[in-house]
Amino acid sequence: MKEQLTIGIVGSGYVGLVTAVCFAELGHRVICVDSDEKKIALLRQGKPPIHEEYLPQLLERHCNGAVEFTTDLKNATQRSQALFIAVGTPQSQAGNADMSYVDAVASEIARAITSYKLVVEKSTVPVYTNEWISRIMVRNGVPRDLFDVASNPEFLREGTAVVDFLHPDRIVIGVDSGRAADVLRAVYEPLTSGNYYKQAGAVPGPRMASGLPPLLETSTKAAEIIKHASNAFLAMKISFINVVSNICEAVGADIEQVSKGIGSDGRIGHKFLKAGIGYGGSCFPKDVAAFRYVAEQMGIEFGLLSEVEKVNTEQKQRFFQKVRSALWTFRGKRLGVLGLAFKGGTDDIRESPAIDLVRMFLQEGCIISAYDPAAMEKAKQVLPASESLSFAKDAYEAAADADALLVLTDWAEFAELDLDRLSRILRYPVVIDGRNLFDPALMRQYGFTYLGIGRAAGAHEKDPAFAYKLP
Ligand code: UGA
């Protein structure tokens, strides 16, 4: 039986905002709190601060109705049955997660509590955070029977956040009491019962065909570890395939064929076996470091994760060297750059390997014309203002008159570009593809010298001496 709950969400970043509109979509009343007044003002007008599929529609559907936005955490605490903490846990200098925002929010919640509340960690946090939150509650004088702390990690990806949230592979609730379990089961009931998927206007996604999402009930500590270990494992898969791609490149095999062969083993799976220029984003780099730190604190050496990080950094360097080998010298060379976001489908540039590479090329004296369908405004804020760097209105303008075209982000629309037009507007038809978006044989047919990741180099007939392995 569906129960409507009043839920407070603290933090309106990727996870907080998507959680807020999706809980409203499931029929709950939601109060979304953020200390950033400008952001709250924008959200009250239904304007999404991030580029995310279905977010504008859900905001329009629920803004100032089922979801309200506020800066008043005290009031939100008093009116909510459950409070989800979804504030940032950035990486501190030592590599561990900086928990000061979680600490501050937990203390403020504690000071406002007058009746039973379930406090839920939604941010990615190290194991034992739930115990710290409990301690903060008690230190602030909250009686033990007036609260529970639970962990409910989120596995959504940027770019597909709403669909991932509403059609999850699994829902993990880390609870240490029956009371906490009951609240979280009620929160997710519309998904676990399948009622949401039958609703008119439900956001379409895989769960409509593949059956209901399982709800896994674990201890709070297990749930905290599940989140860190999931991200660390996925990052490891990417670094693994990137090293294999380097072997492929050395022997002239194609990594795409190798990935397909490996991924066809049901125990391994096809996902996250795409070789490229390394992983980025606000999660993997931070979470791999944080999980390694957690292990260290427990006296456990997790050298595997140090290797994952090392391979990831080297993969960027290798791409840089590949471009150098293709162009011989850098100073004054014109590079068309396609993609600045850390992956396709998002405007997020945090820890983006594309941004790092653009910086590296600029430092070498290259002249860059860059294009990204969504991330240019954000990129302008972090890249140096320089005469050598301009932003193009589309991919063709970025490519015009360039000595080489670099593909740095896997936007689907780049794979659809008119190859004939591209080959005519580039100064030299050289494409160096860090995301393997193109078919090497087709690129050769169009007259390109085409270099991908983990693939034999393909030179066109007008460039017979071309070999990117020249020192
Ligand atoms: C990641 C996880 O996939 C989510 O499950 C998790 O909830 C999220 O972190 C988080 O902790 O908040 P996200 O950072 O949005 O999601 O991006 P991913 O799609 O995982 O991609 C991360 C990076 O890996 C990107 O730079 C992407 O280009 C790269 N990648 C991904 C590859 O290089 N190869 C692949 O096969 C897959």
Coordinates of C-alpha atoms and ligand atoms in Angstrom, one line a residue:
M1 CA 0.0 0.0 0.0
K2 CA 1.5 3.3 -1.1
E3 CA 2.3 5.8 1.7
Q4 CA 3.0 9.4 1.0
L5 CA 5.9 10.7 3.0
T6 CA 7.4 14.1 3.6
I7 CA 11.1 14.0 2.7
G8 CA 13.8 16.6 3.2
I9 CA 16.7 16.5 0.8
V10 CA 19.7 18.5 1.9
G11 CA 21.9 19.5 -1.0
S12 CA 20.7 20.3 -4.6
G13 CA 23.7 19.0 -6.5
Y14 CA 23.4 16.2 -9.1
V15 CA 22.4 13.6 -6.6
G16 CA 20.2 15.9 -4.3
L17 CA 18.3 17.6 -7.1
V18 CA 17.6 14.4 -9.1
T19 CA 16.6 12.6 -5.9
A20 CA 14.2 15.4 -5.0
V21 CA 12.4 15.5 -8.3
C22 CA 12.3 11.7 -8.5
F23 CA 10.9 11.3 -5.0
A24 CA 8.2 13.8 -6.0
E25 CA 7.6 11.7 -9.2
L26 CA 7.0 8.7 -6.9
G27 CA 4.3 10.6 -5.1
H28 CA 6.1 12.0 -2.0
R29 CA 6.2 15.5 -0.8
V30 CA 9.7 16.9 -1.0
I31 CA 11.5 19.8 0.6
C32 CA 14.8 20.4 -1.1
V33 CA 17.3 22.5 0.9
D34 CA 20.4 24.3 -0.2
S35 CA 22.4 27.1 1.4
D36 CA 23.1 28.7 -2.0
E37 CA 20.3 31.3 -2.3
K38 CA 20.9 32.0 -6.0
K39 CA 20.5 28.4 -6.8
I40 CA 17.3 28.1 -4.8
A41 CA 15.9 31.1 -6.5
L42 CA 16.7 29.6 -9.9
L43 CA 15.1 26.3 -8.9
R44 CA 12.0 28.0 -7.6
Q45 CA 11.5 29.3 -11.2
G46 CA 11.8 25.7 -12.4
K47 CA 15.2 26.3 -14.1
P48 CA 17.6 23.4 -13.9
P49 CA 21.1 24.4 -13.0
I50 CA 22.5 21.3 -14.7
H51 CA 22.2 19.7 -18.2
E52 CA 20.3 16.4 -17.6
E53 CA 17.7 14.5 -19.6
Y54 CA 14.2 14.6 -18.2
L55 CA 15.2 17.1 -15.4
P56 CA 13.5 20.1 -17.0
Q57 CA 10.2 18.1 -17.5
L58 CA 10.2 16.8 -13.9
L59 CA 11.0 20.2 -12.5
E60 CA 8.1 21.6 -14.5
R61 CA 5.8 18.9 -13.3
H62 CA 6.7 19.2 -9.6
C63 CA 8.3 22.5 -8.9
N64 CA 6.3 24.5 -6.3
G65 CA 3.9 21.6 -6.1
A66 CA 5.2 18.3 -4.7
V67 CA 8.8 19.8 -4.5
E68 CA 9.5 23.0 -2.7
F69 CA 13.0 24.6 -2.6
T70 CA 14.2 26.4 0.4
T71 CA 17.3 27.5 2.3
D72 CA 15.7 26.9 5.7
L73 CA 17.0 23.6 7.0
K74 CA 15.5 23.9 10.4
N75 CA 12.0 24.2 9.1
A76 CA 12.6 21.4 6.6
T77 CA 13.8 19.1 9.4
Q78 CA 10.8 19.8 11.5
R79 CA 8.4 19.0 8.7
S80 CA 10.1 15.9 7.3
Q81 CA 9.9 12.3 8.3
A82 CA 13.1 11.4 6.6
L83 CA 16.1 13.7 5.8
F84 CA 18.5 12.7 3.0
I85 CA 21.9 14.2 3.2
A86 CA 23.2 14.7 -0.3
V87 CA 25.9 17.4 0.2
G88 CA 29.3 17.2 -1.4
T89 CA 32.1 15.1 0.0
P90 CA 35.1 16.5 -1.9
Q91 CA 38.5 15.1 -1.9
S92 CA 40.8 16.6 0.8
Q93 CA 44.5 17.1 0.3
A94 CA 45.3 13.7 1.9
G95 CA 43.0 11.9 -0.6
N96 CA 40.3 11.2 2.0
A97 CA 36.8 12.5 1.7
D98 CA 36.3 15.9 3.3
M99 CA 33.3 15.3 5.6
S100 CA 32.9 18.8 6.9
Y101 CA 29.6 19.5 4.9
V102 CA 28.1 16.3 6.2
D103 CA 29.2 17.2 9.7
A104 CA 27.7 20.7 9.5
V105 CA 24.4 19.5 8.1
A106 CA 24.1 16.7 10.7
S107 CA 24.7 19.1 13.5
E108 CA 22.1 21.5 12.2
I109 CA 19.5 18.7 11.8
A110 CA 20.3 17.6 15.3
R111 CA 19.6 21.1 16.7
A112 CA 16.2 21.2 15.0
I113 CA 14.9 17.8 15.9
T114 CA 11.7 17.7 18.1
S115 CA 10.2 14.4 16.9
Y116 CA 11.4 11.1 15.3
K117 CA 13.5 11.5 12.2
L118 CA 15.3 9.1 9.9
V119 CA 18.6 10.6 8.8
V120 CA 19.8 9.0 5.6
E121 CA 23.2 9.4 4.0
K122 CA 22.9 9.7 0.2
S123 CA 26.3 11.3 -0.4
T124 CA 29.2 9.0 -1.1
V125 CA 30.8 8.6 2.3
P126 CA 33.4 6.4 4.0
V127 CA 32.4 3.5 6.2
Y128 CA 31.6 4.6 9.8
T129 CA 30.0 7.9 8.6
N130 CA 26.6 6.6 10.0
E131 CA 28.3 6.2 13.4
W132 CA 29.7 9.7 13.3
I133 CA 26.3 11.1 12.4
S134 CA 24.8 9.2 15.4
R135 CA 27.4 10.6 17.7
I136 CA 26.7 14.1 16.5
M137 CA 23.0 13.6 17.2
V138 CA 23.7 12.4 20.7
R139 CA 26.3 15.1 21.4
N140 CA 23.7 17.7 20.5
G141 CA 21.3 16.2 23.0
V142 CA 19.0 14.3 20.7
P143 CA 17.5 11.3 22.6
R144 CA 18.5 8.0 21.0
D145 CA 14.8 7.0 20.4
L146 CA 14.2 10.2 18.3
F147 CA 16.4 9.3 15.4
D148 CA 17.9 6.5 13.3
V149 CA 20.7 6.9 10.8
A150 CA 20.6 4.9 7.5
S151 CA 22.7 4.7 4.4
N152 CA 21.1 4.7 1.0
P153 CA 23.8 5.1 -1.6
E154 CA 23.0 6.4 -5.1
F155 CA 24.3 4.8 -8.3
L156 CA 23.0 7.3 -10.9
R157 CA 25.3 8.4 -13.7
E158 CA 25.4 11.9 -15.0
G159 CA 23.7 12.3 -18.3
T160 CA 21.2 9.5 -17.5
A161 CA 20.6 10.4 -13.9
V162 CA 16.8 10.5 -13.9
V163 CA 16.4 7.2 -15.8
D164 CA 19.1 5.6 -13.6
F165 CA 17.3 6.7 -10.5
L166 CA 13.8 5.6 -11.5
H167 CA 15.0 2.4 -13.2
P168 CA 17.8 1.2 -10.9
D169 CA 19.7 -2.1 -11.2
R170 CA 19.3 -2.3 -7.4
I171 CA 18.2 -0.2 -4.4
V172 CA 20.5 -0.6 -1.4
I173 CA 19.2 0.4 2.0
G174 CA 21.7 0.1 4.8
V175 CA 19.7 0.0 8.1
D176 CA 20.4 -1.0 11.6
S177 CA 16.8 -1.0 12.9
G178 CA 13.4 -2.2 11.7
R179 CA 12.0 1.3 12.1
A180 CA 14.5 2.7 9.6
A181 CA 13.9 -0.2 7.2
D182 CA 10.2 0.5 7.2
V183 CA 10.6 4.2 6.3
L184 CA 13.0 3.4 3.4
R185 CA 10.9 0.6 2.1
A186 CA 7.9 3.0 2.0
V187 CA 10.0 5.6 0.2
Y188 CA 10.8 3.2 -2.6
E189 CA 7.6 1.2 -2.7
P190 CA 6.3 2.7 -5.9
L191 CA 9.4 1.3 -7.7
T192 CA 9.7 -2.0 -5.9
S193 CA 6.0 -2.7 -6.4
G194 CA 6.2 -1.6 -10.0
N195 CA 3.2 0.8 -9.6
Y196 CA 5.3 3.7 -10.8
Y197 CA 6.0 2.0 -14.1
K198 CA 2.2 1.6 -14.8
Q199 CA 1.6 5.3 -14.1
A200 CA 0.6 7.6 -17.0
G201 CA 3.5 9.8 -17.9
A202 CA 6.1 7.7 -16.1
V203 CA 9.6 8.3 -17.3
P204 CA 10.4 5.4 -19.7
G205 CA 13.3 3.1 -19.0
P206 CA 14.7 -0.4 -18.8
R207 CA 12.7 -1.5 -15.7
M208 CA 9.5 -1.4 -17.8
A209 CA 10.7 -4.4 -19.7
S210 CA 13.2 -6.1 -17.4
G211 CA 11.2 -6.6 -14.2
L212 CA 11.2 -4.9 -10.8
P213 CA 14.3 -3.5 -9.1
P214 CA 15.5 -5.6 -6.2
L215 CA 15.8 -3.8 -2.8
L216 CA 18.8 -5.1 -0.9
E217 CA 18.7 -4.6 2.8
T218 CA 22.1 -4.5 4.4
S219 CA 23.8 -3.1 7.5
T220 CA 24.7 0.6 7.3
K221 CA 28.4 -0.2 7.1
A222 CA 27.9 -2.7 4.2
A223 CA 25.9 -0.1 2.3
E224 CA 28.7 2.5 2.7
I225 CA 31.2 0.0 1.4
I226 CA 29.0 -1.1 -1.5
K227 CA 29.0 2.5 -2.8
H228 CA 32.8 3.0 -2.6
A229 CA 33.6 -0.5 -3.9
S230 CA 31.2 -0.2 -6.8
N231 CA 32.8 2.9 -8.1
A232 CA 36.3 1.6 -7.5
F233 CA 35.5 -1.6 -9.3
L234 CA 34.2 0.3 -12.4
A235 CA 37.2 2.5 -12.4
M236 CA 39.4 -0.6 -12.2
K237 CA 37.5 -2.1 -15.2
I238 CA 38.3 1.0 -17.2
S239 CA 42.0 1.1 -16.3
F240 CA 42.2 -2.6 -17.1
I241 CA 40.8 -2.2 -20.6
N242 CA 43.0 0.8 -21.2
V243 CA 46.1 -1.2 -20.5
V244 CA 44.8 -4.0 -22.7
S245 CA 44.2 -1.4 -25.4
N246 CA 47.9 -0.4 -25.2
I247 CA 48.9 -4.0 -25.8
C248 CA 46.5 -4.1 -28.8
E249 CA 48.1 -1.0 -30.2
A250 CA 51.6 -2.4 -29.8
V251 CA 50.7 -5.6 -31.7
G252 CA 48.3 -4.2 -34.2
A253 CA 45.1 -5.8 -32.8
D254 CA 41.8 -3.9 -32.4
I255 CA 40.7 -3.2 -28.8
E256 CA 37.0 -3.0 -29.9
Q257 CA 37.2 -6.6 -31.1
V258 CA 39.0 -7.6 -27.9
S259 CA 36.5 -5.8 -25.6
K260 CA 33.6 -7.5 -27.4
G261 CA 35.3 -10.9 -26.9
I262 CA 36.0 -10.3 -23.2
G263 CA 32.7 -8.7 -22.4
S264 CA 30.7 -11.6 -24.0
D265 CA 31.7 -13.6 -21.0
G266 CA 28.6 -13.2 -18.8
R267 CA 30.8 -13.0 -15.7
I268 CA 32.7 -10.0 -17.1
G269 CA 30.0 -8.1 -19.1
H270 CA 30.3 -5.6 -21.9
K271 CA 29.7 -2.4 -19.8
F272 CA 32.7 -0.2 -18.8
L273 CA 35.1 -1.9 -21.1
K274 CA 35.4 1.1 -23.4
A275 CA 39.0 2.1 -23.9
G276 CA 39.7 5.8 -24.1
I277 CA 41.7 8.7 -22.6
G278 CA 41.0 7.7 -19.0
Y279 CA 38.1 8.2 -16.6
G280 CA 37.1 11.6 -15.1
G281 CA 34.2 13.2 -13.5
S282 CA 33.4 14.2 -9.9
C283 CA 33.1 10.6 -8.7
F284 CA 35.6 8.0 -9.9
P285 CA 38.9 9.9 -9.2
K286 CA 37.6 11.1 -5.8
D287 CA 36.1 7.8 -4.8
V288 CA 39.1 5.6 -5.8
A289 CA 41.3 7.8 -3.7
A290 CA 38.9 7.9 -0.8
F291 CA 38.4 4.1 -0.8
R292 CA 42.2 3.5 -0.9
Y293 CA 42.4 5.9 2.1
V294 CA 39.7 4.0 4.0
A295 CA 41.6 0.7 3.4
E296 CA 44.8 2.4 4.6
Q297 CA 43.1 3.6 7.8
M298 CA 42.1 0.0 8.5
G299 CA 45.7 -1.1 8.0
I300 CA 44.9 -2.8 4.6
E301 CA 47.1 -2.1 1.6
F302 CA 44.9 -1.7 -1.5
G303 CA 47.8 -1.2 -4.0
L304 CA 45.5 -2.3 -6.8
L305 CA 43.7 1.0 -6.5
S306 CA 47.0 2.9 -6.7
E307 CA 47.6 1.1 -10.0
V308 CA 44.2 2.0 -11.3
E309 CA 45.0 5.7 -10.6
K310 CA 48.4 5.4 -12.2
V311 CA 47.1 3.8 -15.4
N312 CA 44.4 6.5 -15.6
T313 CA 47.0 9.3 -15.5
E314 CA 49.3 7.6 -17.9
Q315 CA 46.5 7.0 -20.4
K316 CA 46.2 10.8 -20.8
Q317 CA 49.9 11.2 -21.2
R318 CA 49.9 8.4 -23.9
F319 CA 47.3 10.3 -25.9
F320 CA 49.3 13.5 -25.6
Q321 CA 52.3 11.6 -27.0
K322 CA 50.3 10.1 -29.7
V323 CA 49.3 13.6 -30.9
R324 CA 52.9 14.7 -30.7
S325 CA 54.0 11.8 -32.8
A326 CA 51.4 12.5 -35.4
L327 CA 52.2 16.2 -35.6
W328 CA 56.0 16.1 -34.9
T329 CA 56.1 19.5 -33.3
F330 CA 53.4 21.4 -31.4
R331 CA 54.2 25.1 -31.5
G332 CA 51.8 27.0 -33.8
K333 CA 49.9 23.8 -34.8
R334 CA 46.2 24.3 -35.1
L335 CA 44.1 21.6 -33.3
G336 CA 40.4 21.2 -33.6
V337 CA 39.1 19.7 -30.3
L338 CA 35.8 17.9 -30.1
G339 CA 34.5 17.6 -26.6
L340 CA 35.4 19.2 -23.2
A341 CA 32.9 17.4 -20.9
F342 CA 34.3 14.4 -18.9
K343 CA 31.9 12.2 -20.9
G344 CA 29.1 12.7 -23.5
G345 CA 25.6 13.7 -22.5
T346 CA 26.6 16.1 -19.7
D347 CA 27.9 19.7 -19.3
D348 CA 30.1 18.6 -16.4
I349 CA 33.8 19.3 -16.8
R350 CA 35.0 18.3 -13.3
E351 CA 38.2 16.1 -13.6
S352 CA 37.6 16.0 -17.3
P353 CA 40.6 14.4 -19.2
A354 CA 39.6 16.6 -22.1
I355 CA 40.2 19.8 -20.1
D356 CA 43.5 18.5 -18.9
L357 CA 44.6 17.7 -22.4
V358 CA 43.5 21.1 -23.8
R359 CA 45.7 22.7 -21.0
M360 CA 48.6 20.5 -22.0
F361 CA 48.3 21.4 -25.7
L362 CA 48.0 25.1 -24.9
Q363 CA 51.2 24.9 -22.8
E364 CA 53.0 23.4 -25.8
G365 CA 52.0 26.4 -27.9
C366 CA 49.2 24.8 -29.9
I367 CA 46.3 27.0 -31.3
I368 CA 43.0 25.4 -30.3
S369 CA 39.5 25.7 -31.6
A370 CA 37.2 23.7 -29.3
Y371 CA 33.6 22.6 -29.5
D372 CA 31.4 20.8 -27.0
P373 CA 27.6 20.6 -27.4
A374 CA 27.0 21.5 -23.7
A375 CA 30.1 22.1 -21.7
M376 CA 31.6 25.3 -23.3
E377 CA 30.3 27.8 -20.8
K378 CA 31.8 25.8 -17.9
A379 CA 35.0 25.2 -19.8
K380 CA 35.4 28.9 -20.4
Q381 CA 35.4 29.5 -16.7
V382 CA 38.4 27.1 -16.0
L383 CA 40.5 27.3 -19.1
P384 CA 43.0 30.2 -19.4
A385 CA 41.8 33.1 -21.4
S386 CA 44.2 33.0 -24.3
E387 CA 44.5 34.2 -27.9
S388 CA 45.4 30.6 -28.7
L389 CA 42.1 29.2 -27.5
S390 CA 38.7 29.8 -29.2
F391 CA 35.3 28.2 -28.9
A392 CA 33.6 27.1 -32.1
K393 CA 29.8 27.2 -32.8
D394 CA 29.9 23.6 -34.1
A395 CA 32.2 20.7 -34.8
Y396 CA 32.9 21.9 -38.4
E397 CA 34.0 25.3 -37.3
A398 CA 36.3 23.6 -34.8
A399 CA 37.8 21.5 -37.5
A400 CA 38.1 24.2 -40.1
D401 CA 41.8 24.6 -41.3
A402 CA 43.1 22.5 -38.4
D403 CA 46.3 20.4 -38.6
A404 CA 44.5 17.6 -36.8
L405 CA 41.1 17.0 -35.3
L406 CA 41.0 15.5 -31.8
V407 CA 38.0 13.7 -30.3
L408 CA 38.1 14.0 -26.5
T409 CA 34.5 13.3 -25.4
D410 CA 32.2 10.6 -26.5
W411 CA 29.2 12.7 -27.6
A412 CA 27.0 10.6 -29.8
E413 CA 26.5 13.4 -32.3
F414 CA 30.3 13.5 -33.1
A415 CA 30.0 9.9 -34.5
E416 CA 27.3 11.3 -36.9
L417 CA 29.5 14.0 -38.5
D418 CA 29.6 14.3 -42.3
L419 CA 33.0 12.7 -43.0
D420 CA 33.2 14.1 -46.5
R421 CA 32.7 17.6 -45.3
L422 CA 35.2 17.1 -42.5
S423 CA 37.9 15.8 -44.7
R424 CA 37.5 18.8 -47.0
I425 CA 37.6 21.5 -44.3
L426 CA 40.6 20.1 -42.3
R427 CA 43.9 21.5 -43.4
Y428 CA 45.3 18.0 -43.1
P429 CA 42.8 15.1 -42.9
V430 CA 44.2 13.8 -39.6
V431 CA 41.8 12.6 -36.9
I432 CA 43.0 11.4 -33.5
D433 CA 40.2 9.8 -31.7
G434 CA 40.5 9.4 -27.9
R435 CA 37.1 7.7 -27.7
N436 CA 37.0 5.3 -30.7
L437 CA 33.9 6.9 -32.2
F438 CA 34.8 6.1 -35.8
D439 CA 35.3 3.0 -37.9
P440 CA 39.0 3.0 -39.0
A441 CA 38.3 1.3 -42.4
L442 CA 35.6 3.9 -43.1
M443 CA 37.9 6.8 -42.1
R444 CA 40.6 5.5 -44.5
Q445 CA 38.0 5.4 -47.3
Y446 CA 37.2 9.0 -46.7
G447 CA 40.9 9.8 -46.9
F448 CA 41.7 10.4 -43.3
T449 CA 44.8 9.4 -41.4
Y450 CA 43.0 8.0 -38.4
L451 CA 44.4 7.1 -35.0
G452 CA 42.2 5.6 -32.3
I453 CA 42.9 4.0 -28.9
G454 CA 44.2 0.4 -29.0
R455 CA 44.0 0.2 -32.8
A456 CA 46.5 -0.1 -35.5
A457 CA 47.2 3.3 -37.1
G458 CA 45.5 3.9 -40.4
A459 CA 47.2 6.2 -42.9
H460 CA 45.5 7.4 -46.1
E461 CA 47.2 6.9 -49.4
K462 CA 48.4 10.5 -49.7
D463 CA 50.3 10.1 -46.5
P464 CA 52.3 6.9 -47.1
A465 CA 55.2 7.8 -44.8
F466 CA 52.9 8.4 -41.9
A467 CA 53.6 6.4 -38.8
Y468 CA 52.7 7.8 -35.5
K469 CA 55.3 5.7 -33.7
L470 CA 58.1 7.8 -35.0
P471 CA 60.0 9.1 -31.9
Ligands
UGA1 C1 29.7 7.2 -11.9 C2 29.1 5.8 -11.7 O1 29.0 5.2 -13.0 C3 27.7 5.9 -11.1 O2 27.2 4.6 -10.9 C4 27.8 6.6 -9.7 O3 26.6 6.8 -9.1 C5 28.5 8.0 -9.9 O4 29.8 7.8 -10.6 C6 28.6 8.6 -8.6 O5 29.3 8.1 -7.7 O6 27.9 9.6 -8.4 P1 29.5 9.2 -13.6 O7 30.7 9.8 -12.9 O8 28.3 10.0 -13.9 O9 29.0 7.9 -12.8 O10 30.1 8.7 -15.0 P2 30.4 7.3 -15.7 O11 29.4 7.1 -16.8 O12 30.5 6.2 -14.7 O13 31.8 7.6 -16.4 C7 32.9 8.0 -15.6 C8 34.1 8.2 -16.5 O14 34.6 6.9 -17.0 C9 33.9 9.1 -17.7 O15 35.0 9.9 -17.8 C10 33.8 8.1 -18.8 O16 34.1 8.7 -20.1 C11 34.7 7.0 -18.4 N1 34.4 5.7 -19.0 C12 33.3 5.1 -18.7 C13 35.4 5.1 -19.8 O17 36.4 5.7 -20.1 N2 35.1 3.8 -20.3 C14 33.9 3.2 -20.0 O18 33.8 2.0 -20.5 C15 33.0 3.8 -19.2

